[in-house]
Amino acid sequence: MQKILLIDVDGTLIDSYPGIRESFIEGLEAVGARVPGEDVLRHIPGPPMIENYRDLGLEGEDLSTAMDTYISSQRSGAWKNCEVFPGIPELLRTWRDEGFILATATSKAESSAQRVLEHFDLLGYFHVLGAAEEADKPGRSRQKKDDVIEHTLGLLRDVEGAPLVGGEVDPSQVLMIGDRKHDLEGAKKFGIQAALVTWGYGSEEEHAAAAFTARDAEELGGVVDEFSQETNTHAAGTPAAVTRVTAG
């Protein structure tokens, strides 16, 4: 049975912090807001950018202006201020060759994710681009990571060979790979296991909450191998279709 890897982009595949930091600060300066220290800025990649601005107290017109400025800065070229983490192209190639179904699950807009993946010749490894906003429906942003994951799972239903039960993706055959707590929390709502990479923008506390962690690309390859072997070994009976888990 084919396995699915849901993969975050910023902080997992791409070190996009320099460009994101630049645009984020421009957004704050556009409304005269105080720029926080590096200890705060370092953790802005991962959650939707609007959440980061809200966390700093922006709302209403200031929030809209900051977001518009951020987006304009990114589109003007700040997005290019990034690089691929070591070993990522080789990992993606290996996973694709081994028959994994690859999908992004990113809080970036689809157009932004496509642009950066094309820039580094990584787009061709992915069967599906799951993102916060669809390229043909701008402005319809998915505010939370679980919304992105739900959308991505819907797209994956139509991928040939995807593990389905009752017409829905089997969550036991899916692994979420990210770098922040938002990736863990989003995956958990659908009964999906998650692995966090420590080279991204998460804290040690976030890493400690993950079932799997990886310090480099080689370790991440081992994590995926372990996940694949475990799901093959423990597969029995009829798996449950993916459903959103509501906190009790």
PDB file of C-alpha atoms in Angstrom:
ATOM      1  CA  MET A   1       0.000   0.000   0.000  1.00  0.00           C
ATOM      2  CA  GLN A   2       1.348   3.421  -0.928  1.00  0.00           C
ATOM      3  CA  LYS A   3       2.131   5.868   1.864  1.00  0.00           C
ATOM      4  CA  ILE A   4       1.509   9.600   1.846  1.00  0.00           C
ATOM      5  CA  LEU A   5       3.963  12.201   3.111  1.00  0.00           C
ATOM      6  CA  LEU A   6       2.472  15.610   3.909  1.00  0.00           C
ATOM      7  CA  ILE A   7       5.378  18.048   3.957  1.00  0.00           C
ATOM      8  CA  ASP A   8       5.588  21.580   5.294  1.00  0.00           C
ATOM      9  CA  VAL A   9       7.663  24.032   3.227  1.00  0.00           C
ATOM     10  CA  ASP A  10       9.049  26.903   5.339  1.00  0.00           C
ATOM     11  CA  GLY A  11      11.498  25.565   7.911  1.00  0.00           C
ATOM     12  CA  THR A  12      11.233  21.997   6.632  1.00  0.00           C
ATOM     13  CA  LEU A  13      12.231  22.047   2.969  1.00  0.00           C
ATOM     14  CA  ILE A  14      13.286  25.663   2.592  1.00  0.00           C
ATOM     15  CA  ASP A  15      15.164  28.034   4.895  1.00  0.00           C
ATOM     16  CA  SER A  16      12.957  30.984   4.048  1.00  0.00           C
ATOM     17  CA  TYR A  17      13.549  32.903   7.271  1.00  0.00           C
ATOM     18  CA  PRO A  18      15.709  35.732   5.849  1.00  0.00           C
ATOM     19  CA  GLY A  19      13.093  36.734   3.269  1.00  0.00           C
ATOM     20  CA  ILE A  20      10.128  36.225   5.607  1.00  0.00           C
ATOM     21  CA  ARG A  21      11.854  38.275   8.308  1.00  0.00           C
ATOM     22  CA  GLU A  22      12.505  41.110   5.856  1.00  0.00           C
ATOM     23  CA  SER A  23       8.884  41.260   4.689  1.00  0.00           C
ATOM     24  CA  PHE A  24       7.452  40.839   8.187  1.00  0.00           C
ATOM     25  CA  ILE A  25       9.428  43.813   9.482  1.00  0.00           C
ATOM     26  CA  GLU A  26       8.322  45.909   6.499  1.00  0.00           C
ATOM     27  CA  GLY A  27       4.728  45.134   7.441  1.00  0.00           C
ATOM     28  CA  LEU A  28       5.277  46.304  11.017  1.00  0.00           C
ATOM     29  CA  GLU A  29       7.083  49.455   9.946  1.00  0.00           C
ATOM     30  CA  ALA A  30       4.263  50.311   7.527  1.00  0.00           C
ATOM     31  CA  VAL A  31       1.902  50.804  10.482  1.00  0.00           C
ATOM     32  CA  GLY A  32       4.446  52.179  12.942  1.00  0.00           C
ATOM     33  CA  ALA A  33       4.427  49.052  15.095  1.00  0.00           C
ATOM     34  CA  ARG A  34       7.378  48.085  17.271  1.00  0.00           C
ATOM     35  CA  VAL A  35       9.685  45.463  15.780  1.00  0.00           C
ATOM     36  CA  PRO A  36      10.249  42.641  18.310  1.00  0.00           C
ATOM     37  CA  GLY A  37      13.574  41.040  19.111  1.00  0.00           C
ATOM     38  CA  GLU A  38      15.172  38.171  17.256  1.00  0.00           C
ATOM     39  CA  ASP A  39      13.868  35.702  19.840  1.00  0.00           C
ATOM     40  CA  VAL A  40      10.348  36.469  18.576  1.00  0.00           C
ATOM     41  CA  LEU A  41      11.160  36.995  14.907  1.00  0.00           C
ATOM     42  CA  ARG A  42      12.883  33.626  14.650  1.00  0.00           C
ATOM     43  CA  HIS A  43       9.584  31.849  15.244  1.00  0.00           C
ATOM     44  CA  ILE A  44       7.388  33.705  12.737  1.00  0.00           C
ATOM     45  CA  PRO A  45       7.784  31.124   9.926  1.00  0.00           C
ATOM     46  CA  GLY A  46       5.246  28.333  10.254  1.00  0.00           C
ATOM     47  CA  PRO A  47       1.898  29.740  11.358  1.00  0.00           C
ATOM     48  CA  PRO A  48      -0.169  31.901   8.997  1.00  0.00           C
ATOM     49  CA  MET A  49       1.467  35.329   8.897  1.00  0.00           C
ATOM     50  CA  ILE A  50      -1.753  37.030   9.947  1.00  0.00           C
ATOM     51  CA  GLU A  51      -1.559  35.124  13.252  1.00  0.00           C
ATOM     52  CA  ASN A  52       1.928  36.505  13.888  1.00  0.00           C
ATOM     53  CA  TYR A  53       0.734  40.066  13.374  1.00  0.00           C
ATOM     54  CA  ARG A  54      -2.283  39.466  15.596  1.00  0.00           C
ATOM     55  CA  ASP A  55      -0.014  38.094  18.319  1.00  0.00           C
ATOM     56  CA  LEU A  56       1.771  41.458  18.296  1.00  0.00           C
ATOM     57  CA  GLY A  57      -1.504  43.297  18.813  1.00  0.00           C
ATOM     58  CA  LEU A  58      -2.332  44.360  15.260  1.00  0.00           C
ATOM     59  CA  GLU A  59      -5.990  44.452  14.298  1.00  0.00           C
ATOM     60  CA  GLY A  60      -8.403  46.166  11.951  1.00  0.00           C
ATOM     61  CA  GLU A  61      -6.911  48.478   9.338  1.00  0.00           C
ATOM     62  CA  ASP A  62      -3.388  48.139  10.748  1.00  0.00           C
ATOM     63  CA  LEU A  63      -3.598  44.367  10.382  1.00  0.00           C
ATOM     64  CA  SER A  64      -4.779  44.649   6.776  1.00  0.00           C
ATOM     65  CA  THR A  65      -2.051  47.168   5.928  1.00  0.00           C
ATOM     66  CA  ALA A  66       0.681  45.045   7.503  1.00  0.00           C
ATOM     67  CA  MET A  67      -0.487  41.966   5.605  1.00  0.00           C
ATOM     68  CA  ASP A  68      -0.732  43.853   2.308  1.00  0.00           C
ATOM     69  CA  THR A  69       2.785  45.208   2.833  1.00  0.00           C
ATOM     70  CA  TYR A  70       4.121  41.753   3.678  1.00  0.00           C
ATOM     71  CA  ILE A  71       2.586  40.225   0.561  1.00  0.00           C
ATOM     72  CA  SER A  72       3.837  43.072  -1.635  1.00  0.00           C
ATOM     73  CA  SER A  73       7.361  42.689  -0.255  1.00  0.00           C
ATOM     74  CA  GLN A  74       7.350  38.960  -0.920  1.00  0.00           C
ATOM     75  CA  ARG A  75       6.077  39.421  -4.461  1.00  0.00           C
ATOM     76  CA  SER A  76       8.696  42.115  -5.081  1.00  0.00           C
ATOM     77  CA  GLY A  77      11.467  39.587  -4.559  1.00  0.00           C
ATOM     78  CA  ALA A  78      11.995  39.013  -0.840  1.00  0.00           C
ATOM     79  CA  TRP A  79      10.870  35.407  -1.351  1.00  0.00           C
ATOM     80  CA  LYS A  80      14.117  34.741  -3.232  1.00  0.00           C
ATOM     81  CA  ASN A  81      16.103  35.324  -0.045  1.00  0.00           C
ATOM     82  CA  CYS A  82      16.052  31.649   0.890  1.00  0.00           C
ATOM     83  CA  GLU A  83      17.799  28.322   0.306  1.00  0.00           C
ATOM     84  CA  VAL A  84      17.073  24.599   0.375  1.00  0.00           C
ATOM     85  CA  PHE A  85      18.103  22.752   3.506  1.00  0.00           C
ATOM     86  CA  PRO A  86      20.943  20.236   2.946  1.00  0.00           C
ATOM     87  CA  GLY A  87      19.914  16.817   1.653  1.00  0.00           C
ATOM     88  CA  ILE A  88      16.313  17.741   0.838  1.00  0.00           C
ATOM     89  CA  PRO A  89      16.452  17.296  -2.972  1.00  0.00           C
ATOM     90  CA  GLU A  90      18.001  13.852  -2.560  1.00  0.00           C
ATOM     91  CA  LEU A  91      15.368  12.833   0.007  1.00  0.00           C
ATOM     92  CA  LEU A  92      12.473  13.926  -2.184  1.00  0.00           C
ATOM     93  CA  ARG A  93      13.939  12.059  -5.138  1.00  0.00           C
ATOM     94  CA  THR A  94      14.363   8.906  -3.048  1.00  0.00           C
ATOM     95  CA  TRP A  95      10.839   9.042  -1.651  1.00  0.00           C
ATOM     96  CA  ARG A  96       9.323   9.574  -5.073  1.00  0.00           C
ATOM     97  CA  ASP A  97      11.364   6.697  -6.516  1.00  0.00           C
ATOM     98  CA  GLU A  98      10.260   4.449  -3.635  1.00  0.00           C
ATOM     99  CA  GLY A  99       6.597   5.078  -4.421  1.00  0.00           C
ATOM    100  CA  PHE A 100       5.596   7.551  -1.728  1.00  0.00           C
ATOM    101  CA  ILE A 101       2.863  10.026  -2.602  1.00  0.00           C
ATOM    102  CA  LEU A 102       4.185  13.494  -1.790  1.00  0.00           C
ATOM    103  CA  ALA A 103       2.082  16.543  -0.976  1.00  0.00           C
ATOM    104  CA  THR A 104       2.849  19.916   0.520  1.00  0.00           C
ATOM    105  CA  ALA A 105       0.822  21.085   3.503  1.00  0.00           C
ATOM    106  CA  THR A 106       1.947  24.676   3.860  1.00  0.00           C
ATOM    107  CA  SER A 107       0.601  27.922   5.250  1.00  0.00           C
ATOM    108  CA  LYS A 108       2.032  29.678   2.198  1.00  0.00           C
ATOM    109  CA  ALA A 109      -0.274  30.636  -0.649  1.00  0.00           C
ATOM    110  CA  GLU A 110      -0.277  28.018  -3.408  1.00  0.00           C
ATOM    111  CA  SER A 111       1.300  30.454  -5.865  1.00  0.00           C
ATOM    112  CA  SER A 112       4.114  31.209  -3.400  1.00  0.00           C
ATOM    113  CA  ALA A 113       4.760  27.535  -2.698  1.00  0.00           C
ATOM    114  CA  GLN A 114       4.784  26.718  -6.404  1.00  0.00           C
ATOM    115  CA  ARG A 115       7.152  29.600  -7.140  1.00  0.00           C
ATOM    116  CA  VAL A 116       9.758  28.663  -4.538  1.00  0.00           C
ATOM    117  CA  LEU A 117       9.616  24.938  -5.319  1.00  0.00           C
ATOM    118  CA  GLU A 118      10.034  25.659  -9.027  1.00  0.00           C
ATOM    119  CA  HIS A 119      12.943  27.976  -8.213  1.00  0.00           C
ATOM    120  CA  PHE A 120      14.813  25.072  -6.607  1.00  0.00           C
ATOM    121  CA  ASP A 121      13.629  22.402  -9.097  1.00  0.00           C
ATOM    122  CA  LEU A 122      11.612  20.586  -6.420  1.00  0.00           C
ATOM    123  CA  LEU A 123       8.072  21.026  -7.742  1.00  0.00           C
ATOM    124  CA  GLY A 124       8.169  17.918  -9.915  1.00  0.00           C
ATOM    125  CA  TYR A 125       8.492  15.625  -6.906  1.00  0.00           C
ATOM    126  CA  PHE A 126       5.030  16.527  -5.595  1.00  0.00           C
ATOM    127  CA  HIS A 127       1.748  14.930  -6.602  1.00  0.00           C
ATOM    128  CA  VAL A 128      -0.300  17.626  -4.838  1.00  0.00           C
ATOM    129  CA  LEU A 129       0.253  21.196  -3.636  1.00  0.00           C
ATOM    130  CA  GLY A 130      -1.728  21.731  -0.456  1.00  0.00           C
ATOM    131  CA  ALA A 131      -1.600  25.367   0.638  1.00  0.00           C
ATOM    132  CA  ALA A 132      -3.399  28.113   2.527  1.00  0.00           C
ATOM    133  CA  GLU A 133      -4.764  29.699  -0.629  1.00  0.00           C
ATOM    134  CA  GLU A 134      -5.466  28.250  -4.066  1.00  0.00           C
ATOM    135  CA  ALA A 135      -3.851  29.901  -7.070  1.00  0.00           C
ATOM    136  CA  ASP A 136      -7.186  30.211  -8.883  1.00  0.00           C
ATOM    137  CA  LYS A 137      -9.086  31.441  -5.793  1.00  0.00           C
ATOM    138  CA  PRO A 138      -6.990  34.232  -4.255  1.00  0.00           C
ATOM    139  CA  GLY A 139      -8.279  35.714  -1.043  1.00  0.00           C
ATOM    140  CA  ARG A 140      -9.856  32.495   0.231  1.00  0.00           C
ATOM    141  CA  SER A 141      -7.196  31.800   2.818  1.00  0.00           C
ATOM    142  CA  ARG A 142      -7.228  28.787   5.142  1.00  0.00           C
ATOM    143  CA  GLN A 143      -6.483  30.334   8.512  1.00  0.00           C
ATOM    144  CA  LYS A 144      -5.176  27.269  10.380  1.00  0.00           C
ATOM    145  CA  LYS A 145      -2.885  24.347   9.611  1.00  0.00           C
ATOM    146  CA  ASP A 146      -5.644  21.792  10.131  1.00  0.00           C
ATOM    147  CA  ASP A 147      -7.675  23.605   7.455  1.00  0.00           C
ATOM    148  CA  VAL A 148      -4.711  23.239   5.100  1.00  0.00           C
ATOM    149  CA  ILE A 149      -4.359  19.546   5.939  1.00  0.00           C
ATOM    150  CA  GLU A 150      -8.081  18.910   5.456  1.00  0.00           C
ATOM    151  CA  HIS A 151      -7.922  20.594   2.054  1.00  0.00           C
ATOM    152  CA  THR A 152      -4.813  18.613   1.084  1.00  0.00           C
ATOM    153  CA  LEU A 153      -6.377  15.300   2.068  1.00  0.00           C
ATOM    154  CA  GLY A 154      -9.320  16.163  -0.158  1.00  0.00           C
ATOM    155  CA  LEU A 155      -6.988  16.706  -3.106  1.00  0.00           C
ATOM    156  CA  LEU A 156      -5.182  13.446  -2.385  1.00  0.00           C
ATOM    157  CA  ARG A 157      -8.388  11.423  -2.793  1.00  0.00           C
ATOM    158  CA  ASP A 158      -8.012  11.864  -6.549  1.00  0.00           C
ATOM    159  CA  VAL A 159      -4.365  10.754  -6.742  1.00  0.00           C
ATOM    160  CA  GLU A 160      -3.920   7.338  -8.333  1.00  0.00           C
ATOM    161  CA  GLY A 161      -2.799   4.783  -5.765  1.00  0.00           C
ATOM    162  CA  ALA A 162      -3.719   6.892  -2.732  1.00  0.00           C
ATOM    163  CA  PRO A 163      -4.666   4.698   0.261  1.00  0.00           C
ATOM    164  CA  LEU A 164      -8.411   5.157   0.659  1.00  0.00           C
ATOM    165  CA  VAL A 165     -11.101   3.645   2.823  1.00  0.00           C
ATOM    166  CA  GLY A 166     -14.715   4.599   2.354  1.00  0.00           C
ATOM    167  CA  GLY A 167     -13.604   7.068  -0.293  1.00  0.00           C
ATOM    168  CA  GLU A 168     -11.409   9.015   2.157  1.00  0.00           C
ATOM    169  CA  VAL A 169      -7.661   8.984   2.780  1.00  0.00           C
ATOM    170  CA  ASP A 170      -6.607   6.411   5.391  1.00  0.00           C
ATOM    171  CA  PRO A 171      -4.827   8.486   8.093  1.00  0.00           C
ATOM    172  CA  SER A 172      -2.793   5.501   9.274  1.00  0.00           C
ATOM    173  CA  GLN A 173      -0.919   5.620   5.962  1.00  0.00           C
ATOM    174  CA  VAL A 174      -0.031   9.320   6.243  1.00  0.00           C
ATOM    175  CA  LEU A 175       2.931  11.018   7.921  1.00  0.00           C
ATOM    176  CA  MET A 176       3.089  14.789   8.419  1.00  0.00           C
ATOM    177  CA  ILE A 177       6.607  16.245   8.283  1.00  0.00           C
ATOM    178  CA  GLY A 178       7.088  19.754   9.641  1.00  0.00           C
ATOM    179  CA  ASP A 179       9.042  21.893  12.072  1.00  0.00           C
ATOM    180  CA  ARG A 180       6.449  23.601  14.307  1.00  0.00           C
ATOM    181  CA  LYS A 181       3.735  22.729  16.802  1.00  0.00           C
ATOM    182  CA  HIS A 182       1.143  23.814  14.236  1.00  0.00           C
ATOM    183  CA  ASP A 183       2.147  20.822  12.107  1.00  0.00           C
ATOM    184  CA  LEU A 184       1.726  18.479  15.083  1.00  0.00           C
ATOM    185  CA  GLU A 185      -1.594  19.941  16.147  1.00  0.00           C
ATOM    186  CA  GLY A 186      -3.010  19.981  12.634  1.00  0.00           C
ATOM    187  CA  ALA A 187      -2.039  16.364  11.992  1.00  0.00           C
ATOM    188  CA  LYS A 188      -3.404  15.207  15.346  1.00  0.00           C
ATOM    189  CA  LYS A 189      -6.887  16.446  14.493  1.00  0.00           C
ATOM    190  CA  PHE A 190      -7.017  13.868  11.700  1.00  0.00           C
ATOM    191  CA  GLY A 191      -5.333  11.000  13.535  1.00  0.00           C
ATOM    192  CA  ILE A 192      -2.139  11.451  11.503  1.00  0.00           C
ATOM    193  CA  GLN A 193       1.317  10.811  12.940  1.00  0.00           C
ATOM    194  CA  ALA A 194       3.837  13.625  12.671  1.00  0.00           C
ATOM    195  CA  ALA A 195       7.593  14.097  12.596  1.00  0.00           C
ATOM    196  CA  LEU A 196       9.354  17.358  13.396  1.00  0.00           C
ATOM    197  CA  VAL A 197      12.717  18.380  11.977  1.00  0.00           C
ATOM    198  CA  THR A 198      14.963  20.274  14.378  1.00  0.00           C
ATOM    199  CA  TRP A 199      16.666  22.400  11.702  1.00  0.00           C
ATOM    200  CA  GLY A 200      13.591  24.585  11.301  1.00  0.00           C
ATOM    201  CA  TYR A 201      12.029  27.241  13.498  1.00  0.00           C
ATOM    202  CA  GLY A 202      10.496  25.216  16.317  1.00  0.00           C
ATOM    203  CA  SER A 203      11.566  25.106  19.959  1.00  0.00           C
ATOM    204  CA  GLU A 204      12.892  22.170  21.976  1.00  0.00           C
ATOM    205  CA  GLU A 205       9.521  22.043  23.712  1.00  0.00           C
ATOM    206  CA  GLU A 206       7.783  21.618  20.362  1.00  0.00           C
ATOM    207  CA  HIS A 207      10.223  18.894  19.317  1.00  0.00           C
ATOM    208  CA  ALA A 208       9.631  16.990  22.566  1.00  0.00           C
ATOM    209  CA  ALA A 209       5.923  16.681  21.751  1.00  0.00           C
ATOM    210  CA  ALA A 210       6.540  14.874  18.446  1.00  0.00           C
ATOM    211  CA  ALA A 211       6.407  11.105  17.968  1.00  0.00           C
ATOM    212  CA  PHE A 212       9.409  11.387  15.642  1.00  0.00           C
ATOM    213  CA  THR A 213      12.195  13.961  15.360  1.00  0.00           C
ATOM    214  CA  ALA A 214      15.089  14.305  12.925  1.00  0.00           C
ATOM    215  CA  ARG A 215      18.258  16.386  13.231  1.00  0.00           C
ATOM    216  CA  ASP A 216      19.312  16.100   9.599  1.00  0.00           C
ATOM    217  CA  ALA A 217      18.176  14.704   6.257  1.00  0.00           C
ATOM    218  CA  GLU A 218      19.703  11.295   6.932  1.00  0.00           C
ATOM    219  CA  GLU A 219      17.765  10.960  10.182  1.00  0.00           C
ATOM    220  CA  LEU A 220      14.575  12.100   8.455  1.00  0.00           C
ATOM    221  CA  GLY A 221      15.050   9.392   5.857  1.00  0.00           C
ATOM    222  CA  GLY A 222      15.330   6.888   8.694  1.00  0.00           C
ATOM    223  CA  VAL A 223      12.179   8.235  10.340  1.00  0.00           C
ATOM    224  CA  VAL A 224      10.194   7.788   7.135  1.00  0.00           C
ATOM    225  CA  ASP A 225      11.579   4.262   6.722  1.00  0.00           C
ATOM    226  CA  GLU A 226      10.557   3.449  10.304  1.00  0.00           C
ATOM    227  CA  PHE A 227       7.072   4.867   9.766  1.00  0.00           C
ATOM    228  CA  SER A 228       6.656   2.864   6.567  1.00  0.00           C
ATOM    229  CA  GLN A 229       7.792  -0.371   8.205  1.00  0.00           C
ATOM    230  CA  GLU A 230       5.578   0.153  11.253  1.00  0.00           C
ATOM    231  CA  THR A 231       2.466   0.838   9.202  1.00  0.00           C
ATOM    232  CA  ASN A 232       3.132  -2.272   7.125  1.00  0.00           C
ATOM    233  CA  THR A 233       3.702  -4.406  10.234  1.00  0.00           C
ATOM    234  CA  HIS A 234       0.690  -3.189  12.185  1.00  0.00           C
ATOM    235  CA  ALA A 235      -1.778  -2.965   9.307  1.00  0.00           C
ATOM    236  CA  ALA A 236      -4.693  -5.190  10.257  1.00  0.00           C
ATOM    237  CA  GLY A 237      -8.456  -5.084   9.926  1.00  0.00           C
ATOM    238  CA  THR A 238     -10.226  -2.171   8.278  1.00  0.00           C
ATOM    239  CA  PRO A 239      -8.625   1.239   8.884  1.00  0.00           C
ATOM    240  CA  ALA A 240     -10.793   4.170   9.826  1.00  0.00           C
ATOM    241  CA  ALA A 241     -11.439   6.889   7.292  1.00  0.00           C
ATOM    242  CA  VAL A 242      -9.953  10.265   8.037  1.00  0.00           C
ATOM    243  CA  THR A 243     -12.118  12.469  10.237  1.00  0.00           C
ATOM    244  CA  ARG A 244     -11.487  15.723  12.043  1.00  0.00           C
ATOM    245  CA  VAL A 245     -10.982  14.965  15.734  1.00  0.00           C
ATOM    246  CA  THR A 246     -12.748  17.402  18.032  1.00  0.00           C
ATOM    247  CA  ALA A 247     -11.134  18.143  21.372  1.00  0.00           C
ATOM    248  CA  GLY A 248     -13.268  16.968  24.268  1.00  0.00           C
TER     249      GLY A 248
END
